XYZ file of C-alpha atoms in Angstrom:
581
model
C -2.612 34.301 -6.979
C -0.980 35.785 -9.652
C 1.781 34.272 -12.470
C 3.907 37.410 -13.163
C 5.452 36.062 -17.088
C 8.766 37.655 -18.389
C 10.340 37.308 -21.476
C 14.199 36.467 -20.532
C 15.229 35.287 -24.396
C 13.763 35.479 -27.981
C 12.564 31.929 -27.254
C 12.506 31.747 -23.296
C 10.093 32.717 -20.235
C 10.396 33.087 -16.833
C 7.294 31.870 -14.646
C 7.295 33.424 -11.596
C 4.345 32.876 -8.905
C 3.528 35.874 -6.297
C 0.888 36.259 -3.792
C -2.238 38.693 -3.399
C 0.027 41.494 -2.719
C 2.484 40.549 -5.410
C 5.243 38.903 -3.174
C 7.032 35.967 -4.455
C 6.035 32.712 -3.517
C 7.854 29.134 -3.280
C 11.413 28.669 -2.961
C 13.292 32.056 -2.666
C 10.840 33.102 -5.363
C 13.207 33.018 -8.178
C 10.653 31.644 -10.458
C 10.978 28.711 -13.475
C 12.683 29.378 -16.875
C 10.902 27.406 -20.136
C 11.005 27.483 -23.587
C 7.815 29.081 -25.089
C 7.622 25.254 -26.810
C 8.694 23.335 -23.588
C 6.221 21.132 -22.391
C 6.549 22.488 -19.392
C 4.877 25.642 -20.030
C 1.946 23.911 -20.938
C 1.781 22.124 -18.146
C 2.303 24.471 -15.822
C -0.203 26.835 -17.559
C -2.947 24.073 -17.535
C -1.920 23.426 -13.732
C -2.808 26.994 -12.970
C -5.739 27.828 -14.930
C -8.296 26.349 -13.014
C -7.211 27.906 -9.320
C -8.242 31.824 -9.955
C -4.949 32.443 -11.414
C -4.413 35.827 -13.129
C -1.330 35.992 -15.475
C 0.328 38.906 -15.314
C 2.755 40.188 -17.880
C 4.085 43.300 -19.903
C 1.931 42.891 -23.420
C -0.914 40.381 -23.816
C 0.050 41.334 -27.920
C 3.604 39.404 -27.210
C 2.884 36.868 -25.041
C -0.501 35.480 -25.735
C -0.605 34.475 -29.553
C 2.430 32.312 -28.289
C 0.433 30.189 -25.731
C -2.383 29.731 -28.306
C -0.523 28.490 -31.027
C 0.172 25.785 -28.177
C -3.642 25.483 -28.164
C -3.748 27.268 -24.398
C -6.231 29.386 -23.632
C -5.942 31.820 -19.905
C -9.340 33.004 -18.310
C -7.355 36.312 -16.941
C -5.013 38.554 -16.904
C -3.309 41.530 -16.038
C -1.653 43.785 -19.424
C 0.858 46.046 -17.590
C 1.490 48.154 -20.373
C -2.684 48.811 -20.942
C -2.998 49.177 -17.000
C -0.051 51.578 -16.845
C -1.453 54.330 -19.751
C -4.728 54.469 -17.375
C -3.610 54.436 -14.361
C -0.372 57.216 -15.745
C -3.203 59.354 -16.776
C -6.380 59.017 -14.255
C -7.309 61.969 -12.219
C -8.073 59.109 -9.455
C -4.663 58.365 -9.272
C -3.060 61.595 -9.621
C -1.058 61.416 -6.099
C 0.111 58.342 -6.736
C 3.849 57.731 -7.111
C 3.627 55.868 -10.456
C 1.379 58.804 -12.239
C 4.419 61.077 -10.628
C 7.491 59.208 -12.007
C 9.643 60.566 -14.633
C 8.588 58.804 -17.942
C 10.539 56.125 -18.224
C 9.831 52.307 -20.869
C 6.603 51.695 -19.074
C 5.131 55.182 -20.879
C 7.127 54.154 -24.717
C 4.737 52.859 -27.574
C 4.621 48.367 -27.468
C 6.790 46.815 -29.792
C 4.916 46.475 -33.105
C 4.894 42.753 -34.680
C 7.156 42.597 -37.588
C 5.121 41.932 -40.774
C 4.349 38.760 -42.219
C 6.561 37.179 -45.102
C 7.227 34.351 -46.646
C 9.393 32.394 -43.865
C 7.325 33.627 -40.484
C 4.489 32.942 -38.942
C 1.476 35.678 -38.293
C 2.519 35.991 -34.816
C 6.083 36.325 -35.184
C 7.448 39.066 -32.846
C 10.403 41.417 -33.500
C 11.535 41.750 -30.313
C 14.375 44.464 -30.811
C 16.378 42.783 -28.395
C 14.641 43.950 -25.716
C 14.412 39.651 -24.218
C 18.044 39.809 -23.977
C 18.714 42.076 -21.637
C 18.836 39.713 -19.259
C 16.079 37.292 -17.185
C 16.757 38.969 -13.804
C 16.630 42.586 -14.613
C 13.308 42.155 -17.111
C 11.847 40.108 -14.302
C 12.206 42.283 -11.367
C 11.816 45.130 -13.347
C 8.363 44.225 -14.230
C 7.581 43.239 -10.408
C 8.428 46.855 -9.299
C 5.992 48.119 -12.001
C 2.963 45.567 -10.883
C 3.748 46.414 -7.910
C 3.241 50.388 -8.099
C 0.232 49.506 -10.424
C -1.228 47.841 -7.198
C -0.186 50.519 -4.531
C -1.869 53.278 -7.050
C -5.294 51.145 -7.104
C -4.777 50.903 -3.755
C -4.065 54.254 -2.264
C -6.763 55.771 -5.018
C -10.603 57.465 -4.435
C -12.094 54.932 -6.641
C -10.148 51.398 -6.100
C -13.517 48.858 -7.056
C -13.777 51.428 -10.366
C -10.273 51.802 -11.626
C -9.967 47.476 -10.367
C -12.923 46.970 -12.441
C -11.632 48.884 -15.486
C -8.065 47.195 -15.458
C -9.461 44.026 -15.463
C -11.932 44.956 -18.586
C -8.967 46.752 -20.088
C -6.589 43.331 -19.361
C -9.496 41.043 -20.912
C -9.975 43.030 -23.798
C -6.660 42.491 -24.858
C -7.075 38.512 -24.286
C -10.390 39.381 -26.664
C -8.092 41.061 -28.961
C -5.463 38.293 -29.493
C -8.201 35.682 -29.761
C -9.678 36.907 -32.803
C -6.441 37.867 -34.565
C -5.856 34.494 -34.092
C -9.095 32.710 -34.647
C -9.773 35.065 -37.441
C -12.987 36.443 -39.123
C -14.669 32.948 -41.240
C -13.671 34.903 -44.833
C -14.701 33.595 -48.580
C -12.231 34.452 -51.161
C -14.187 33.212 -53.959
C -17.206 34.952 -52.725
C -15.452 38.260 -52.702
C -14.501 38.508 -55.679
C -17.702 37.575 -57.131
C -19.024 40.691 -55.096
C -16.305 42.881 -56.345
C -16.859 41.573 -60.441
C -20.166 42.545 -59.498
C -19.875 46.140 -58.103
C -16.786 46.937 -60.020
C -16.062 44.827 -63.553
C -13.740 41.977 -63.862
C -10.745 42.559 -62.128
C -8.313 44.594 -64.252
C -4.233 44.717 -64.718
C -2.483 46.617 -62.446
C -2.279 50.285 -62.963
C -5.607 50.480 -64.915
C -9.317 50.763 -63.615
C -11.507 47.859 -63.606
C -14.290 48.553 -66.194
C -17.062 50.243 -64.586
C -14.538 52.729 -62.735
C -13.038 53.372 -66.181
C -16.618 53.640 -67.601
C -17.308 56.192 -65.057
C -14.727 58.199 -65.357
C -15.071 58.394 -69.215
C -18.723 60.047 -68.072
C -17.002 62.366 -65.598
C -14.378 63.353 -68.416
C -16.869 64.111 -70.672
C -19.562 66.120 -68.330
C -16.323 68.266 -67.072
C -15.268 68.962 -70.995
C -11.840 67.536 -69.761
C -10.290 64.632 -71.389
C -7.112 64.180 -69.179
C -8.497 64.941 -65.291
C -8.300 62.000 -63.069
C -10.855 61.324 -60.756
C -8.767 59.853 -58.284
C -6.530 63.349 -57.624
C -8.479 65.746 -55.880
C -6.510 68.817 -56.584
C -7.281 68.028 -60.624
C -10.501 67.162 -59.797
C -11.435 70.380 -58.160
C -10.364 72.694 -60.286
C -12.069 70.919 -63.432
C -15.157 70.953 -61.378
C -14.761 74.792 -60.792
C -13.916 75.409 -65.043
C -16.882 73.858 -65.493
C -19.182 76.378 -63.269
C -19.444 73.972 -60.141
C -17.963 76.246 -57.625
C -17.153 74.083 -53.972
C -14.184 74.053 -52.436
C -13.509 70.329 -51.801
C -14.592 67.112 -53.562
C -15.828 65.400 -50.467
C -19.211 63.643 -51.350
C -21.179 65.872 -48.395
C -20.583 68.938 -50.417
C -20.807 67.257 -54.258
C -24.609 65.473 -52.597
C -26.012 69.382 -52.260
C -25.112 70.133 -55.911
C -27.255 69.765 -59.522
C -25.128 69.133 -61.997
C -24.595 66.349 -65.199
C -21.401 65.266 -63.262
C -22.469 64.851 -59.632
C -24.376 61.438 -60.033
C -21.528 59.831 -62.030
C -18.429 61.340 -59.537
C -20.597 60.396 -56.621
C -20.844 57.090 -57.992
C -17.281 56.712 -59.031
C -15.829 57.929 -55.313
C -17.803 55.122 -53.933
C -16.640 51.970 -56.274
C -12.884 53.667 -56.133
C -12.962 53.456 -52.351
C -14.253 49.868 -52.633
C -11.537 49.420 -54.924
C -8.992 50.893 -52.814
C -9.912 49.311 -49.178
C -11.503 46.330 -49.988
C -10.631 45.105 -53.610
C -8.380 42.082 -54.640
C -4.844 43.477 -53.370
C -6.758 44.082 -49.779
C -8.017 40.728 -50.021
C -5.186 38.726 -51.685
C -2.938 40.710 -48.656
C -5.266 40.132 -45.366
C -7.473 36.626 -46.194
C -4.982 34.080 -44.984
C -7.047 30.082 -45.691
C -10.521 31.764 -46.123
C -9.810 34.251 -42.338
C -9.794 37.396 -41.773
C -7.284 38.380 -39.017
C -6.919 41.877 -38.068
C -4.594 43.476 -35.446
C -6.882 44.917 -33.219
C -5.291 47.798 -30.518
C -7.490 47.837 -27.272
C -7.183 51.533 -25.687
C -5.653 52.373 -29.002
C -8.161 55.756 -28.995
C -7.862 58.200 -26.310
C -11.335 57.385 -25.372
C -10.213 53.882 -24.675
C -12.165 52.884 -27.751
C -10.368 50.120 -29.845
C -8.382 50.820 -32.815
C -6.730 48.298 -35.567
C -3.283 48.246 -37.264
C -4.146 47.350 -41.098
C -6.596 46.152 -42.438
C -9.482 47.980 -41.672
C -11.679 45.970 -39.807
C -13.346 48.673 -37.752
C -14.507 49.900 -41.657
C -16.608 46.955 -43.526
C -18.568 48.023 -46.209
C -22.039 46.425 -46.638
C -20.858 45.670 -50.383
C -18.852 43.096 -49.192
C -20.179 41.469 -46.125
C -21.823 38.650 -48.405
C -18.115 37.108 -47.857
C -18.003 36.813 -44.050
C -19.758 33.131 -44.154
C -20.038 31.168 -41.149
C -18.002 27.091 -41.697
C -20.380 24.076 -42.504
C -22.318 23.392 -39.609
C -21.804 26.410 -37.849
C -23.222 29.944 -37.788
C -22.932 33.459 -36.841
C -24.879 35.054 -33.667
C -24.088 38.974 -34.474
C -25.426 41.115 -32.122
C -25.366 45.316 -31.963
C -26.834 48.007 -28.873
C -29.183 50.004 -29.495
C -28.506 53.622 -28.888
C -25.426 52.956 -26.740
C -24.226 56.634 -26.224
C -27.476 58.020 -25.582
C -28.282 55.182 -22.952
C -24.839 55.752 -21.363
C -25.492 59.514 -21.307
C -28.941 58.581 -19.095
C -27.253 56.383 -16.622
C -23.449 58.432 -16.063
C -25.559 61.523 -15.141
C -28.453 59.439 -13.294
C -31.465 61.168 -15.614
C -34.295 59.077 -14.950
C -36.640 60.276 -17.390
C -34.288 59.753 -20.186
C -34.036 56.362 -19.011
C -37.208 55.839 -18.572
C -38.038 57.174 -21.999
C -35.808 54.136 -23.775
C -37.081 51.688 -21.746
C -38.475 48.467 -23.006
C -38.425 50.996 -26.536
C -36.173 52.550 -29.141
C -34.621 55.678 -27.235
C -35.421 58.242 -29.787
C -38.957 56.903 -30.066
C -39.460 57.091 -26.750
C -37.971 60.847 -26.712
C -40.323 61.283 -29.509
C -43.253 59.559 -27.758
C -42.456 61.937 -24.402
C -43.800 64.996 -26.638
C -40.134 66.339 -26.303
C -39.858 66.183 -30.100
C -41.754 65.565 -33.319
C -39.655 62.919 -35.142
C -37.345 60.499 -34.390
C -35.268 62.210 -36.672
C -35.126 65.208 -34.437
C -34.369 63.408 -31.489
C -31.119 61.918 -33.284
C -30.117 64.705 -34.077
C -30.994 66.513 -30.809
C -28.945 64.015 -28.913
C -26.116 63.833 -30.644
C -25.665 67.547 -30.497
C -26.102 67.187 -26.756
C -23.029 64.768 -26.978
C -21.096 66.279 -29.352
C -21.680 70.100 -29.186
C -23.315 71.124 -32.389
C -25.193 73.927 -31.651
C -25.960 75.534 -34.353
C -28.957 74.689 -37.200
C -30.974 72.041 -36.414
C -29.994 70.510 -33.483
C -29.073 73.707 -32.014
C -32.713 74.406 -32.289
C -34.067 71.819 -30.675
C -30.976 71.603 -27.934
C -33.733 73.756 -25.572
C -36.502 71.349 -25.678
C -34.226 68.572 -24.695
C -32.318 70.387 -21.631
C -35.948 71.440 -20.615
C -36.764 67.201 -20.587
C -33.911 66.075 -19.157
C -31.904 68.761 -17.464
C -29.627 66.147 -15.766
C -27.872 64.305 -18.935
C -27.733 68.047 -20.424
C -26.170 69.517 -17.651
C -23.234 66.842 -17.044
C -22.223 67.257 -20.798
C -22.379 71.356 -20.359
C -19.880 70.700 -17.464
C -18.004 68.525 -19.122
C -17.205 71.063 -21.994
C -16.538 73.802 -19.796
C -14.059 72.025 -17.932
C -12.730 70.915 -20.927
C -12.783 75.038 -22.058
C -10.762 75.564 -19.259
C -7.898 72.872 -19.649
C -9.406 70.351 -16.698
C -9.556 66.939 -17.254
C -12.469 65.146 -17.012
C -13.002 61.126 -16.521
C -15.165 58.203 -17.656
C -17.584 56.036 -15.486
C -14.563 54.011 -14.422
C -12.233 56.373 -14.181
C -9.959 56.557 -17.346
C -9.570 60.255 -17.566
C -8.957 62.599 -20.611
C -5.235 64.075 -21.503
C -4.775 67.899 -20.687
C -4.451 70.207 -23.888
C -1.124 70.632 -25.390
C 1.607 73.770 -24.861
C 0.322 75.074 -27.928
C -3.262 75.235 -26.508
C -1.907 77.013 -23.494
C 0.209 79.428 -24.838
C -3.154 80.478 -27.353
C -5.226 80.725 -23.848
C -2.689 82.988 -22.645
C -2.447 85.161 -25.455
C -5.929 85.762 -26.138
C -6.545 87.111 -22.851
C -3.605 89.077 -22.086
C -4.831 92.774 -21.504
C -4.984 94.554 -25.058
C -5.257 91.234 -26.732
C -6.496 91.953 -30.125
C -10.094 90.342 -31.259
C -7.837 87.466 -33.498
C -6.371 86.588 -30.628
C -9.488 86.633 -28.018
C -11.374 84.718 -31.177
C -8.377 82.346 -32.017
C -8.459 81.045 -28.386
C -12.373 81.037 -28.008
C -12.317 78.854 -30.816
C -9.727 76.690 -29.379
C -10.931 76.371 -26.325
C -14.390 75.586 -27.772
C -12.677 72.747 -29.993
C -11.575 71.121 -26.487
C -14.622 71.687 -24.722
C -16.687 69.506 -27.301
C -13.817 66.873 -27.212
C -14.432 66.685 -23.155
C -18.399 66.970 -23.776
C -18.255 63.309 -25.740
C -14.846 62.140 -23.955
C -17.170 61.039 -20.821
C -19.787 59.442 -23.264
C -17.736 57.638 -25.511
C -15.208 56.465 -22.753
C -17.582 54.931 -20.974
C -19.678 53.424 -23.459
C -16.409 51.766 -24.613
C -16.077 50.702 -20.720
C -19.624 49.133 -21.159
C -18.185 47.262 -24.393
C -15.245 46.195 -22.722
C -17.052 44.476 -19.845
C -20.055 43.303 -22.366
C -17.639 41.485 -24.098
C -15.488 39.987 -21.193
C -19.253 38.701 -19.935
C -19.593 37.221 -23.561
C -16.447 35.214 -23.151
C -16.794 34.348 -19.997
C -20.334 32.643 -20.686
C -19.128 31.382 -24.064
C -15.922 29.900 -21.836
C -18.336 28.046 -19.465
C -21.002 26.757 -22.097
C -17.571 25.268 -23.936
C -16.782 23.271 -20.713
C -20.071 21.751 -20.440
C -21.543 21.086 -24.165
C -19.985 19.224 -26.583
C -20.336 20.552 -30.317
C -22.126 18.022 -33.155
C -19.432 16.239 -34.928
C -20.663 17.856 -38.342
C -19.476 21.196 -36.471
C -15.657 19.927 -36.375
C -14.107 22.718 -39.209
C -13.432 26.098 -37.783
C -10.840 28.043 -36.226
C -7.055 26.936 -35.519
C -5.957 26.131 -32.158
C -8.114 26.087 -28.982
C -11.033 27.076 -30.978
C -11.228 24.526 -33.429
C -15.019 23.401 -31.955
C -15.811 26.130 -30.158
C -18.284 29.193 -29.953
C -15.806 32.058 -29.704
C -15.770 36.101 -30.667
C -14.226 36.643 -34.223
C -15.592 40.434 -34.625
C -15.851 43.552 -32.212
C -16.933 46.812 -33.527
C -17.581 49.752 -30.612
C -21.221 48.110 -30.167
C -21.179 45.515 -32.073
C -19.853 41.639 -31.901
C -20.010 38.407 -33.959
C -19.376 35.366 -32.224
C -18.820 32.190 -34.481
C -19.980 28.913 -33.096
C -21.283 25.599 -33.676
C -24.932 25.743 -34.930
C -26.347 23.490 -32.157
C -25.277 26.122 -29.580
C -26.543 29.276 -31.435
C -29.606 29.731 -29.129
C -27.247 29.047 -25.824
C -24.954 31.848 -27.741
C -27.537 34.572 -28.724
C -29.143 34.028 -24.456
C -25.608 34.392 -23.472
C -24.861 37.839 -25.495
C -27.793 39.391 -24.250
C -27.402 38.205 -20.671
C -23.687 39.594 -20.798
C -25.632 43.184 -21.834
C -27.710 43.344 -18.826
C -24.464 42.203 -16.661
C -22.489 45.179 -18.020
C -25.153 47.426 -16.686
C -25.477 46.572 -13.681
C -21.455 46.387 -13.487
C -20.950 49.974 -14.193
C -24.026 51.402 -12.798
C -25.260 49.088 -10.329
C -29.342 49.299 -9.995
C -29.610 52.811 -11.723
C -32.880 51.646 -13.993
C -31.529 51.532 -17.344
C -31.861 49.280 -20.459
C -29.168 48.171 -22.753
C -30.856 46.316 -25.283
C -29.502 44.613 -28.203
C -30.673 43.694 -32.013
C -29.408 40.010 -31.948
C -29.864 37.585 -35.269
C -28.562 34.151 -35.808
C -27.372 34.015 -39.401
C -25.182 31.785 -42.118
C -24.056 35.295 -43.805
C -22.968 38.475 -42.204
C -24.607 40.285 -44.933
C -27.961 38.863 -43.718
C -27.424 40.348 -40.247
C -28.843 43.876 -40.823
């Protein structure tokens, strides 16, 4: 059964039960109306949540942060806005009528929550007055589009995949709201003893905290410039080039080849001033809220279907700070991380079982290494990722041979992969989200460079172009579908973590943690590609850690049934994030 929930007002619903096929149910199906803080939304929700129920509504990001500020929690749920991107754009679903339609407010960006100030709350929704254009219309408007959702499933080559990747997609973005809301366990006080540390006592605004201002007096002074500034590039550049170190940009990759007086201290200085910049005592005084960190996070928010955030930075956390992310009293952190995800993704999309078998029970690139296919682990890094990514030139283009020649299955699915790519053709993940096409521009360059009497700018100008697109295609099928592995790792995390909640009761000494419905429970505060932390009360730590790494082997076997590969994880109970790796 499903719950289709529309928003009819700024502070209004409309609950509206349908059937398997997504009929209305109950008298004339017209549905109930509640406030978002009427009892009877509660109610109803708790009513439901134990018969199967999947809610079904337009933007989990909306919706959801509303029921758990009521302290409700939903085991499922179907994000019609997340669904409708994959299933506009999946080859599998090409015919259907909904990837036909003319674009229409189904294909338009979500509406973006307004920020934070003084008088709101974190969750606070601008709603543009999109809820007030009236109950019936916004209800039966978002019927038609489940609706075509289900028909396209239906009527596709791959319904179990693209079923299977909705409902990761839809849980995700329950994951998603959940830790915004819970929020990362953060220590203020902590921090800034780690940025004193690194940087100097924290300075006025507009100047340099001491060691950044120490440094750049060094820079100065090595460059025989008193008045560049470190911080523009353009000054920085052309100081460095009066001064007889000729490179053409400041980025550290190119300063790290150089011998110079000035390279250790610039080096140096670009790596406290981006501390500074992302992660110093504005970040912090903007995005710790009562010692939590609560970033938006944007499932699908990368082509790939990779996650994204809005502010904050949370995919980016610098090891010089992770001392602050401390679990509460009585609780701790189980952070766990897979081990060569790509590479073991590559093995089981294009069924090669020798590299499978050579990472199993074993690092991967040892196990490369230990198959005589290589000499260091090094090598087979770098080997591997220019099998996913398309370098082919120094070394990894060198030892590209030797690793077609071991496993000639996983190299030939990314070869085709590029040249479909090379050609304009899409080509789709595990599950079935599939890449965009290239753009007009790309088209029009194809065209011209092989027009008869093309000149060799032109013919080189689209090779180049077309190469560009054919090593975004090569790793599109990779990193899609290891983010499809993440997606249902995760959902298998909560799911456990949901179940050991309803049967184990936390110690007492356990009782400060997260708002709401996590409050004494274990619960996901940190997701990053292949990496979570799940906060939870110490006594259930070992329960947690068996759960993440059962949840690994479940993802597996979800995406690639009995296909004999390992996913295994590096997976540490800690007090301090920082202690994790």
């Amino acid at each position: 059964m499903y719950i289709l929930v529309t928003r009819t007002r700024p502070d209004r619903v409309r609950l509206r039960e349908l059937d398997a096929d997504g009929a209305p149910t109950g008298p004339a199906g017209t549905g109930t109306d509640v406030t978002l803080s009427d009892a009877a939304f509660a109610v109803h929700a708790r009513a439901r949540e134990d018969g199967g129920v999947r809610w079904v509504w337009e933007d989990t990001a909306e919706i959801y942060p509303l029921l758990l500020r009521a302290r409700l929690r939903v085991q499922r749920c179907h994000d019609l806005r997340l669904c409708h991107a994959i299933l506009r754009n999946s080859a599998l679903t090409g015919a259907s009528a909904l990837a036909n339609a003319p674009a229409g407010r189904w294909d338009a960006p979500a509406a973006v929550p307004r920020p934070e100030t003084a008088g709101s709350t974190l969750f606070d929704m601008d709603l543009g007055g999109a809820a007030e254009a009236g109950g019936e219309t916004q209800d039966e408007d978002a019927r038609t589009e489940f609706l075509a959702q289900l028909a396209a499933v239906a009527a596709s080559a791959e319904p179990g995949r693209l079923r299977l990747l909705l409902a990761a997609e839809s849980v995700g973005a329950l994951i998603a709201a959940e830790m915004q809301f819970a929020g990362l366990p953060w220590r203020s006080a902590i921090h800034d003893t780690l940025l004193t540390a690194e940087l100097g006592p924290r300075a006025a605004t507009g100047q340099r905290p001491a060691r950044l201002e120490a440094l750049a007096v060094r820079i100065r002074n090595e460059l025989g410039d008193q008045t560049v500034n470190p911080d523009s590039p353009p000054e920085l550049l052309r100081a460095l080039n009066r001064a007889g170190v000729q490179v053409t940009t400041t980025r550290a990759w190119e300063l790290e080849k150089l011998s110079h007086p000035v390279i250790e201290p610039l080096l140096r200085y670009k790596k406290l001033a981006r501390l500074q910049s992302a992660n110093g005592w504005y970040w912090m005084e903007t995005w710790i809220v009562d010692d939590r960190f609560h970033p938006e996070y944007l499932p699908g928010g990368v082509v790939t279907g990779r996650w994204a955030t809005r502010g904050g930075g949370a995919l980016q956390l610098p090891r010089q700070i992770r001392g602050a992310v401390v679990a509460d009293p009585g609780w701790r952190f189980v952070v766990a991380d897979a081990a060569q995800l790509e590479p073991r993704i590559l093995a089981a999309l294009s069924a090669d079982t020798a590299m499978a078998s050579a990472g199993r029970g074993t690092d991967l690139y040892a196990g490369i290494v230990a198959s005589g296919v290589v000499e260091t682990r090094a090598h087979a890094k770098v080997a591997m990722l220019g099998a996913m990514y398309g370098a082919t030139s120094g070394e990894s283009g060198r030892l590209l041979p030797r690793l077609a020649r071991a496993y000639p299955r996983a190299l030939a699915l990314t070869e085709s992969a590029a040249r479909a790519g090379e050609r304009g053709d899409i080509v789709s993940t595990r599950l079935g989200r599939s890449s965009p096409r290239p753009g007009p521009d790309w088209q029009d360059e194809q065209a011209r460079g092989s027009e008869d009497g093309a000149g060799s700018a032109a013919q080189r100008r689209a090779r180049s172009q077309a190469g560009d697109w054919g090593r975004f295609t090569r790793n599109f099928i990779v990193q899609g579908t290891a983010a499809e592995w993440a997606l249902c790792w995760m959902a298998e995390i909560r799911k456990g973590l949901w179940a050991l909640s309803s049967a184990a009761a936390p110690e007492s000494g356990a009782a400060r943690s997260a708002p709401g419905p996590f409050a004494s429970v274990p619960h996901l505060v940190f997701f990053l590609h292949d990496e979570v932390i799940v906060h939870t009360p110490a006594a259930l730590a070992d329960d947690v850690a068996r759960i993440v790494g059962e949840a690994a082997a479940t993802a597996g076997r979800l995406l690639f049934g009995d296909f004999p590969v390992d996913f295994p994880l590096t997976c540490v109970v800690v007090d301090s994030y920082a202690d994790a790796k």
